[in-house]
Amino acid sequence: MRLEKRKPSGRERDEEAVKLLAKLREQLYSANVSIVRQSAFNLSWMQEDGLDILTEALFGNGPRRTKGAAAYGLRKMRGRMRKQAEDALIEGLKHPDSKTAEICGNALIVLKRGKSAGKGPRRSKAKGPKFQIKEIPDKTRQKRKPVEARKPNDRTTHKR
């Protein structure tokens, strides 16, 4: 897919940042799903520029894997861009393209599930064992007599 050149936002500090954003944007439209998803994750760390590129990919007319990865990147946004990313996903629910609306709905479901689960460590409840191990006596064997009850000439007490 041929992408038109992105207009720099002015927030980029140097030429390397512009090249990195262009590379990640190009990878977002790749045919390899792993590369697309990794690119979306990397863009989620890029604050405003990453948000711009991910929303452009989500609301554009790209393939479904690109839209899904863009929603994934928006879900993974951290810090001050998290609220804007969530607003973009909510806005995507009203999008005329049914693919985009479905992807945004699924992303919001996953996002809400993650919030309700909490970020703390999961602890299992300490319960007793599921079953108890019991010794079952054998019915065919005779029970041994206690040591005090044995007679000195009893066969069970012979010495070697």
Short mmCIF file of N, CA and C in Angstrom, two decimals:
data_model
loop_
_atom_site.label_atom_id
_atom_site.label_comp_id
_atom_site.label_asym_id
_atom_site.label_seq_id
_atom_site.Cartn_x
_atom_site.Cartn_y
_atom_site.Cartn_z
N MET A 1 0.84 -1.17 0.00
CA MET A 1 0.00 0.00 0.00
C MET A 1 0.89 1.24 0.00
N ARG A 2 0.57 2.17 -0.85
CA ARG A 2 1.36 3.39 -0.99
C ARG A 2 0.78 4.47 -0.07
N LEU A 3 1.62 5.00 0.82
CA LEU A 3 1.19 6.02 1.77
C LEU A 3 1.69 7.38 1.31
N GLU A 4 0.83 8.40 1.47
CA GLU A 4 1.31 9.76 1.19
C GLU A 4 2.18 10.22 2.35
N LYS A 5 3.07 11.14 2.07
CA LYS A 5 4.02 11.59 3.09
C LYS A 5 3.27 12.33 4.20
N ARG A 6 3.65 12.01 5.42
CA ARG A 6 3.03 12.61 6.59
C ARG A 6 3.65 13.97 6.86
N LYS A 7 2.80 14.93 7.16
CA LYS A 7 3.29 16.27 7.48
C LYS A 7 3.79 16.28 8.92
N PRO A 8 5.05 16.65 9.16
CA PRO A 8 5.57 16.67 10.53
C PRO A 8 4.76 17.63 11.41
N SER A 9 4.57 17.25 12.65
CA SER A 9 3.75 18.04 13.56
C SER A 9 4.52 19.17 14.23
N GLY A 10 5.83 19.14 14.15
CA GLY A 10 6.62 20.17 14.80
C GLY A 10 7.10 19.75 16.18
N ARG A 11 6.58 18.64 16.69
CA ARG A 11 6.99 18.16 18.02
C ARG A 11 8.25 17.32 17.94
N GLU A 12 8.58 16.85 16.74
CA GLU A 12 9.77 16.02 16.60
C GLU A 12 11.02 16.87 16.86
N ARG A 13 11.93 16.33 17.59
CA ARG A 13 13.12 17.08 17.98
C ARG A 13 14.21 17.07 16.89
N ASP A 14 14.35 15.94 16.23
CA ASP A 14 15.43 15.85 15.25
C ASP A 14 15.02 14.99 14.07
N GLU A 15 15.91 14.86 13.14
CA GLU A 15 15.64 14.09 11.91
C GLU A 15 15.46 12.60 12.21
N GLU A 16 16.16 12.10 13.22
CA GLU A 16 16.02 10.69 13.58
C GLU A 16 14.60 10.36 14.02
N ALA A 17 13.99 11.26 14.78
CA ALA A 17 12.61 11.04 15.23
C ALA A 17 11.66 11.00 14.05
N VAL A 18 11.87 11.88 13.09
CA VAL A 18 11.01 11.90 11.89
C VAL A 18 11.17 10.60 11.12
N LYS A 19 12.41 10.11 10.99
CA LYS A 19 12.65 8.86 10.26
C LYS A 19 12.02 7.67 10.99
N LEU A 20 12.14 7.65 12.32
CA LEU A 20 11.57 6.56 13.09
C LEU A 20 10.05 6.54 12.96
N LEU A 21 9.42 7.69 13.05
CA LEU A 21 7.97 7.75 12.91
C LEU A 21 7.53 7.32 11.51
N ALA A 22 8.28 7.72 10.50
CA ALA A 22 7.95 7.31 9.12
C ALA A 22 8.09 5.80 8.96
N LYS A 23 9.15 5.24 9.56
CA LYS A 23 9.37 3.80 9.47
C LYS A 23 8.26 3.03 10.18
N LEU A 24 7.89 3.47 11.39
CA LEU A 24 6.83 2.80 12.14
C LEU A 24 5.48 2.93 11.43
N ARG A 25 5.24 4.08 10.83
CA ARG A 25 3.99 4.29 10.10
C ARG A 25 3.92 3.36 8.89
N GLU A 26 5.03 3.20 8.21
CA GLU A 26 5.08 2.30 7.06
C GLU A 26 4.90 0.86 7.49
N GLN A 27 5.50 0.47 8.60
CA GLN A 27 5.37 -0.90 9.10
C GLN A 27 3.94 -1.19 9.56
N LEU A 28 3.21 -0.16 9.92
CA LEU A 28 1.83 -0.34 10.37
C LEU A 28 0.93 -0.86 9.25
N TYR A 29 1.34 -0.64 8.02
CA TYR A 29 0.57 -1.11 6.87
C TYR A 29 1.20 -2.32 6.20
N SER A 30 2.08 -3.02 6.91
CA SER A 30 2.77 -4.19 6.38
C SER A 30 1.82 -5.38 6.24
N ALA A 31 2.24 -6.39 5.49
CA ALA A 31 1.42 -7.60 5.31
C ALA A 31 1.65 -8.59 6.47
N ASN A 32 2.77 -8.46 7.19
CA ASN A 32 3.10 -9.34 8.29
C ASN A 32 2.43 -8.83 9.57
N VAL A 33 1.56 -9.64 10.14
CA VAL A 33 0.79 -9.22 11.31
C VAL A 33 1.69 -8.93 12.50
N SER A 34 2.74 -9.71 12.69
CA SER A 34 3.65 -9.49 13.81
C SER A 34 4.32 -8.13 13.72
N ILE A 35 4.74 -7.77 12.54
CA ILE A 35 5.39 -6.47 12.35
C ILE A 35 4.38 -5.34 12.59
N VAL A 36 3.16 -5.53 12.11
CA VAL A 36 2.12 -4.52 12.28
C VAL A 36 1.84 -4.30 13.76
N ARG A 37 1.70 -5.37 14.49
CA ARG A 37 1.38 -5.27 15.92
C ARG A 37 2.54 -4.67 16.71
N GLN A 38 3.75 -5.07 16.40
CA GLN A 38 4.93 -4.51 17.08
C GLN A 38 5.06 -3.02 16.78
N SER A 39 4.79 -2.64 15.56
CA SER A 39 4.84 -1.23 15.19
C SER A 39 3.80 -0.42 15.95
N ALA A 40 2.59 -0.97 16.08
CA ALA A 40 1.53 -0.28 16.83
C ALA A 40 1.93 -0.14 18.30
N PHE A 41 2.54 -1.16 18.86
CA PHE A 41 2.98 -1.08 20.25
C PHE A 41 4.06 -0.01 20.41
N ASN A 42 5.01 0.04 19.48
CA ASN A 42 6.06 1.05 19.55
C ASN A 42 5.48 2.46 19.39
N LEU A 43 4.48 2.60 18.54
CA LEU A 43 3.84 3.91 18.37
C LEU A 43 3.08 4.32 19.63
N SER A 44 2.64 3.36 20.41
CA SER A 44 1.91 3.70 21.63
C SER A 44 2.82 4.41 22.64
N TRP A 45 4.12 4.28 22.50
CA TRP A 45 5.06 4.94 23.40
C TRP A 45 5.46 6.32 22.88
N MET A 46 4.98 6.71 21.72
CA MET A 46 5.41 7.95 21.08
C MET A 46 4.52 9.16 21.40
N GLN A 47 3.67 9.06 22.37
CA GLN A 47 2.82 10.15 22.85
C GLN A 47 1.99 10.76 21.72
N GLU A 48 2.06 12.09 21.48
CA GLU A 48 1.16 12.75 20.53
C GLU A 48 1.32 12.23 19.11
N ASP A 49 2.57 12.06 18.68
CA ASP A 49 2.81 11.61 17.31
C ASP A 49 2.29 10.20 17.10
N GLY A 50 2.51 9.33 18.08
CA GLY A 50 1.99 7.97 17.99
C GLY A 50 0.47 7.96 17.97
N LEU A 51 -0.14 8.81 18.79
CA LEU A 51 -1.60 8.91 18.81
C LEU A 51 -2.13 9.37 17.47
N ASP A 52 -1.48 10.36 16.85
CA ASP A 52 -1.91 10.85 15.54
C ASP A 52 -1.85 9.74 14.49
N ILE A 53 -0.74 9.01 14.46
CA ILE A 53 -0.56 7.97 13.45
C ILE A 53 -1.53 6.82 13.67
N LEU A 54 -1.73 6.42 14.94
CA LEU A 54 -2.64 5.31 15.22
C LEU A 54 -4.09 5.67 14.90
N THR A 55 -4.52 6.89 15.23
CA THR A 55 -5.90 7.27 14.90
C THR A 55 -6.08 7.41 13.39
N GLU A 56 -5.05 7.88 12.69
CA GLU A 56 -5.12 7.95 11.24
C GLU A 56 -5.28 6.55 10.63
N ALA A 57 -4.54 5.59 11.19
CA ALA A 57 -4.63 4.22 10.68
C ALA A 57 -5.98 3.59 11.02
N LEU A 58 -6.51 3.90 12.19
CA LEU A 58 -7.78 3.32 12.61
C LEU A 58 -8.94 3.86 11.78
N PHE A 59 -8.94 5.15 11.52
CA PHE A 59 -10.06 5.76 10.80
C PHE A 59 -9.85 5.83 9.29
N GLY A 60 -8.67 5.43 8.82
CA GLY A 60 -8.39 5.42 7.38
C GLY A 60 -9.04 4.22 6.71
N ASN A 61 -8.72 4.05 5.44
CA ASN A 61 -9.30 2.91 4.70
C ASN A 61 -8.24 1.83 4.46
N GLY A 62 -7.50 1.50 5.49
CA GLY A 62 -6.48 0.46 5.41
C GLY A 62 -7.09 -0.91 5.65
N PRO A 63 -6.25 -1.95 5.60
CA PRO A 63 -6.74 -3.31 5.85
C PRO A 63 -7.16 -3.52 7.30
N ARG A 64 -7.90 -4.58 7.53
CA ARG A 64 -8.41 -4.88 8.86
C ARG A 64 -7.29 -5.12 9.87
N ARG A 65 -6.20 -5.77 9.46
CA ARG A 65 -5.11 -6.03 10.39
C ARG A 65 -4.47 -4.73 10.86
N THR A 66 -4.44 -3.72 9.99
CA THR A 66 -3.89 -2.42 10.38
C THR A 66 -4.81 -1.74 11.38
N LYS A 67 -6.11 -1.80 11.13
CA LYS A 67 -7.08 -1.20 12.05
C LYS A 67 -7.04 -1.90 13.41
N GLY A 68 -6.95 -3.22 13.40
CA GLY A 68 -6.87 -3.98 14.65
C GLY A 68 -5.61 -3.65 15.43
N ALA A 69 -4.50 -3.54 14.72
CA ALA A 69 -3.24 -3.21 15.39
C ALA A 69 -3.27 -1.77 15.91
N ALA A 70 -3.91 -0.87 15.18
CA ALA A 70 -4.02 0.51 15.64
C ALA A 70 -4.86 0.58 16.92
N ALA A 71 -5.93 -0.21 16.97
CA ALA A 71 -6.75 -0.26 18.18
C ALA A 71 -5.93 -0.85 19.33
N TYR A 72 -5.11 -1.85 19.04
CA TYR A 72 -4.22 -2.43 20.05
C TYR A 72 -3.25 -1.37 20.57
N GLY A 73 -2.67 -0.60 19.66
CA GLY A 73 -1.75 0.47 20.06
C GLY A 73 -2.44 1.52 20.91
N LEU A 74 -3.67 1.86 20.55
CA LEU A 74 -4.42 2.85 21.35
C LEU A 74 -4.75 2.29 22.73
N ARG A 75 -5.04 1.00 22.80
CA ARG A 75 -5.28 0.37 24.10
C ARG A 75 -4.06 0.40 24.98
N LYS A 76 -2.88 0.27 24.37
CA LYS A 76 -1.63 0.20 25.12
C LYS A 76 -1.03 1.57 25.44
N MET A 77 -1.69 2.64 25.05
CA MET A 77 -1.20 3.98 25.35
C MET A 77 -1.06 4.15 26.86
N ARG A 78 -0.01 4.82 27.28
CA ARG A 78 0.24 5.06 28.70
C ARG A 78 0.36 6.56 28.94
N GLY A 79 0.24 6.90 30.19
CA GLY A 79 0.50 8.29 30.58
C GLY A 79 -0.61 9.24 30.18
N ARG A 80 -0.21 10.43 29.77
CA ARG A 80 -1.17 11.49 29.51
C ARG A 80 -1.98 11.29 28.24
N MET A 81 -1.58 10.38 27.39
CA MET A 81 -2.31 10.14 26.14
C MET A 81 -3.37 9.05 26.29
N ARG A 82 -3.44 8.45 27.44
CA ARG A 82 -4.39 7.33 27.64
C ARG A 82 -5.83 7.77 27.47
N LYS A 83 -6.18 8.91 28.02
CA LYS A 83 -7.56 9.40 27.93
C LYS A 83 -7.91 9.75 26.48
N GLN A 84 -6.99 10.39 25.76
CA GLN A 84 -7.25 10.72 24.36
C GLN A 84 -7.39 9.46 23.51
N ALA A 85 -6.61 8.45 23.82
CA ALA A 85 -6.70 7.18 23.08
C ALA A 85 -8.04 6.51 23.33
N GLU A 86 -8.49 6.55 24.57
CA GLU A 86 -9.80 5.96 24.89
C GLU A 86 -10.92 6.76 24.21
N ASP A 87 -10.78 8.08 24.17
CA ASP A 87 -11.77 8.91 23.47
C ASP A 87 -11.80 8.60 21.98
N ALA A 88 -10.64 8.33 21.39
CA ALA A 88 -10.58 7.97 19.97
C ALA A 88 -11.29 6.64 19.72
N LEU A 89 -11.14 5.69 20.63
CA LEU A 89 -11.83 4.41 20.48
C LEU A 89 -13.34 4.58 20.62
N ILE A 90 -13.76 5.44 21.54
CA ILE A 90 -15.20 5.70 21.70
C ILE A 90 -15.75 6.38 20.46
N GLU A 91 -14.98 7.29 19.91
CA GLU A 91 -15.39 7.97 18.67
C GLU A 91 -15.50 6.96 17.52
N GLY A 92 -14.66 5.96 17.55
CA GLY A 92 -14.67 4.95 16.50
C GLY A 92 -15.93 4.10 16.51
N LEU A 93 -16.62 4.04 17.64
CA LEU A 93 -17.90 3.30 17.70
C LEU A 93 -18.94 3.91 16.77
N LYS A 94 -18.85 5.21 16.54
CA LYS A 94 -19.83 5.92 15.70
C LYS A 94 -19.37 6.03 14.25
N HIS A 95 -18.27 5.39 13.91
CA HIS A 95 -17.71 5.48 12.56
C HIS A 95 -18.62 4.77 11.57
N PRO A 96 -18.80 5.34 10.36
CA PRO A 96 -19.68 4.70 9.38
C PRO A 96 -19.19 3.33 8.88
N ASP A 97 -17.89 3.09 8.93
CA ASP A 97 -17.35 1.80 8.51
C ASP A 97 -17.61 0.77 9.61
N SER A 98 -18.30 -0.31 9.25
CA SER A 98 -18.67 -1.32 10.26
C SER A 98 -17.44 -2.03 10.83
N LYS A 99 -16.39 -2.22 10.00
CA LYS A 99 -15.16 -2.85 10.50
C LYS A 99 -14.54 -2.02 11.62
N THR A 100 -14.46 -0.73 11.40
CA THR A 100 -13.85 0.16 12.38
C THR A 100 -14.67 0.18 13.67
N ALA A 101 -16.00 0.26 13.53
CA ALA A 101 -16.86 0.29 14.72
C ALA A 101 -16.73 -1.01 15.52
N GLU A 102 -16.66 -2.14 14.83
CA GLU A 102 -16.53 -3.43 15.51
C GLU A 102 -15.18 -3.54 16.23
N ILE A 103 -14.13 -3.13 15.56
CA ILE A 103 -12.79 -3.20 16.15
C ILE A 103 -12.70 -2.29 17.38
N CYS A 104 -13.27 -1.10 17.29
CA CYS A 104 -13.26 -0.18 18.43
C CYS A 104 -14.08 -0.72 19.59
N GLY A 105 -15.21 -1.34 19.28
CA GLY A 105 -16.04 -1.94 20.33
C GLY A 105 -15.31 -3.04 21.06
N ASN A 106 -14.65 -3.91 20.30
CA ASN A 106 -13.89 -5.00 20.93
C ASN A 106 -12.72 -4.46 21.76
N ALA A 107 -12.05 -3.42 21.26
CA ALA A 107 -10.93 -2.84 22.00
C ALA A 107 -11.41 -2.22 23.30
N LEU A 108 -12.57 -1.58 23.28
CA LEU A 108 -13.11 -0.99 24.51
C LEU A 108 -13.51 -2.06 25.52
N ILE A 109 -14.03 -3.17 25.02
CA ILE A 109 -14.38 -4.28 25.92
C ILE A 109 -13.13 -4.80 26.62
N VAL A 110 -12.07 -5.00 25.86
CA VAL A 110 -10.81 -5.48 26.45
C VAL A 110 -10.24 -4.45 27.41
N LEU A 111 -10.36 -3.18 27.06
CA LEU A 111 -9.84 -2.11 27.90
C LEU A 111 -10.59 -2.04 29.23
N LYS A 112 -11.90 -2.16 29.19
CA LYS A 112 -12.71 -2.12 30.42
C LYS A 112 -12.46 -3.36 31.28
N ARG A 113 -12.27 -4.51 30.65
CA ARG A 113 -12.00 -5.74 31.40
C ARG A 113 -10.67 -5.61 32.13
N GLY A 114 -9.70 -4.99 31.50
CA GLY A 114 -8.39 -4.80 32.14
C GLY A 114 -8.46 -3.87 33.32
N LYS A 115 -9.32 -2.85 33.26
CA LYS A 115 -9.45 -1.92 34.36
C LYS A 115 -10.15 -2.56 35.55
N SER A 116 -11.17 -3.37 35.29
CA SER A 116 -11.93 -3.96 36.39
C SER A 116 -11.13 -5.05 37.10
N ALA A 117 -10.22 -5.69 36.39
CA ALA A 117 -9.43 -6.76 36.99
C ALA A 117 -8.46 -6.23 38.03
N GLY A 118 -8.06 -4.98 37.89
CA GLY A 118 -7.12 -4.40 38.84
C GLY A 118 -5.69 -4.67 38.41
N LYS A 119 -4.80 -3.89 38.93
CA LYS A 119 -3.40 -4.02 38.54
C LYS A 119 -2.56 -4.73 39.60
N GLY A 120 -3.16 -5.10 40.71
CA GLY A 120 -2.42 -5.74 41.79
C GLY A 120 -2.12 -7.19 41.47
N PRO A 121 -1.27 -7.80 42.29
CA PRO A 121 -0.95 -9.21 42.06
C PRO A 121 -2.15 -10.10 42.38
N ARG A 122 -2.27 -11.13 41.64
CA ARG A 122 -3.36 -12.07 41.87
C ARG A 122 -2.93 -13.10 42.90
N ARG A 123 -3.73 -13.27 43.92
CA ARG A 123 -3.41 -14.23 44.97
C ARG A 123 -4.49 -15.29 45.00
N SER A 124 -4.06 -16.50 45.13
CA SER A 124 -5.04 -17.58 45.25
C SER A 124 -5.46 -17.69 46.70
N LYS A 125 -6.70 -18.03 46.90
CA LYS A 125 -7.20 -18.17 48.26
C LYS A 125 -6.61 -19.43 48.87
N ALA A 126 -6.11 -19.29 50.09
CA ALA A 126 -5.49 -20.42 50.76
C ALA A 126 -6.58 -21.28 51.38
N LYS A 127 -6.86 -22.36 50.76
CA LYS A 127 -7.83 -23.31 51.27
C LYS A 127 -7.08 -24.58 51.66
N GLY A 128 -7.79 -25.45 52.33
CA GLY A 128 -7.20 -26.73 52.68
C GLY A 128 -7.03 -27.59 51.44
N PRO A 129 -6.44 -28.75 51.62
CA PRO A 129 -6.28 -29.62 50.47
C PRO A 129 -7.63 -30.07 49.93
N LYS A 130 -7.67 -30.35 48.65
CA LYS A 130 -8.92 -30.77 48.01
C LYS A 130 -9.39 -32.12 48.53
N PHE A 131 -8.46 -32.95 48.93
CA PHE A 131 -8.81 -34.26 49.47
C PHE A 131 -7.79 -34.63 50.53
N GLN A 132 -8.20 -35.52 51.41
CA GLN A 132 -7.30 -35.97 52.46
C GLN A 132 -6.82 -37.38 52.12
N ILE A 133 -5.58 -37.63 52.42
CA ILE A 133 -5.03 -38.96 52.20
C ILE A 133 -5.27 -39.78 53.45
N LYS A 134 -5.96 -40.86 53.31
CA LYS A 134 -6.27 -41.73 54.44
C LYS A 134 -5.65 -43.10 54.19
N GLU A 135 -5.24 -43.73 55.26
CA GLU A 135 -4.70 -45.07 55.14
C GLU A 135 -5.85 -46.05 55.26
N ILE A 136 -5.95 -46.90 54.26
CA ILE A 136 -7.02 -47.90 54.25
C ILE A 136 -6.41 -49.22 54.68
N PRO A 137 -6.89 -49.80 55.78
CA PRO A 137 -6.32 -51.07 56.25
C PRO A 137 -6.70 -52.21 55.30
N ASP A 138 -5.76 -53.13 55.17
CA ASP A 138 -5.99 -54.30 54.33
C ASP A 138 -6.79 -55.32 55.14
N LYS A 139 -7.85 -55.82 54.59
CA LYS A 139 -8.73 -56.72 55.32
C LYS A 139 -8.15 -58.12 55.46
N THR A 140 -7.28 -58.53 54.56
CA THR A 140 -6.75 -59.89 54.60
C THR A 140 -5.61 -60.04 55.59
N ARG A 141 -4.86 -58.99 55.88
CA ARG A 141 -3.74 -59.09 56.81
C ARG A 141 -4.22 -58.92 58.24
N GLN A 142 -3.56 -59.62 59.13
CA GLN A 142 -3.89 -59.48 60.54
C GLN A 142 -3.16 -58.26 61.09
N LYS A 143 -3.74 -57.65 62.05
CA LYS A 143 -3.10 -56.51 62.66
C LYS A 143 -1.97 -57.00 63.55
N ARG A 144 -0.90 -56.24 63.56
CA ARG A 144 0.25 -56.59 64.41
C ARG A 144 -0.07 -56.21 65.85
N LYS A 145 0.46 -57.01 66.71
CA LYS A 145 0.27 -56.73 68.13
C LYS A 145 1.26 -55.67 68.55
N PRO A 146 0.89 -54.85 69.50
CA PRO A 146 1.86 -53.88 70.02
C PRO A 146 3.04 -54.60 70.66
N VAL A 147 4.17 -54.00 70.80
CA VAL A 147 5.39 -54.61 71.30
C VAL A 147 5.21 -55.11 72.73
N GLU A 148 4.50 -54.38 73.56
CA GLU A 148 4.32 -54.79 74.95
C GLU A 148 3.47 -56.05 75.05
N ALA A 149 2.58 -56.28 74.13
CA ALA A 149 1.65 -57.41 74.21
C ALA A 149 2.26 -58.69 73.68
N ARG A 150 3.44 -58.65 73.06
CA ARG A 150 4.05 -59.85 72.50
C ARG A 150 4.67 -60.71 73.60
N LYS A 151 4.64 -61.98 73.38
CA LYS A 151 5.28 -62.92 74.31
C LYS A 151 6.73 -63.10 73.91
N PRO A 152 7.60 -63.40 74.83
CA PRO A 152 9.02 -63.55 74.49
C PRO A 152 9.28 -64.69 73.52
N ASN A 153 8.50 -65.74 73.54
CA ASN A 153 8.74 -66.85 72.63
C ASN A 153 7.88 -66.75 71.36
N ASP A 154 7.30 -65.60 71.15
CA ASP A 154 6.47 -65.39 69.96
C ASP A 154 7.37 -65.34 68.72
N ARG A 155 6.94 -65.91 67.61
CA ARG A 155 7.75 -65.97 66.40
C ARG A 155 8.06 -64.59 65.82
N THR A 156 7.23 -63.62 66.06
CA THR A 156 7.45 -62.29 65.48
C THR A 156 8.58 -61.54 66.14
N THR A 157 9.09 -62.02 67.30
CA THR A 157 10.13 -61.30 68.03
C THR A 157 11.47 -62.01 68.00
N HIS A 158 11.69 -62.89 67.06
CA HIS A 158 12.96 -63.61 67.06
C HIS A 158 14.11 -62.68 66.64
N LYS A 159 15.30 -62.99 67.14
CA LYS A 159 16.48 -62.17 66.85
C LYS A 159 17.32 -62.87 65.78
N ARG A 160 18.03 -62.12 65.07
CA ARG A 160 18.91 -62.67 64.03
C ARG A 160 20.31 -62.56 64.39
#
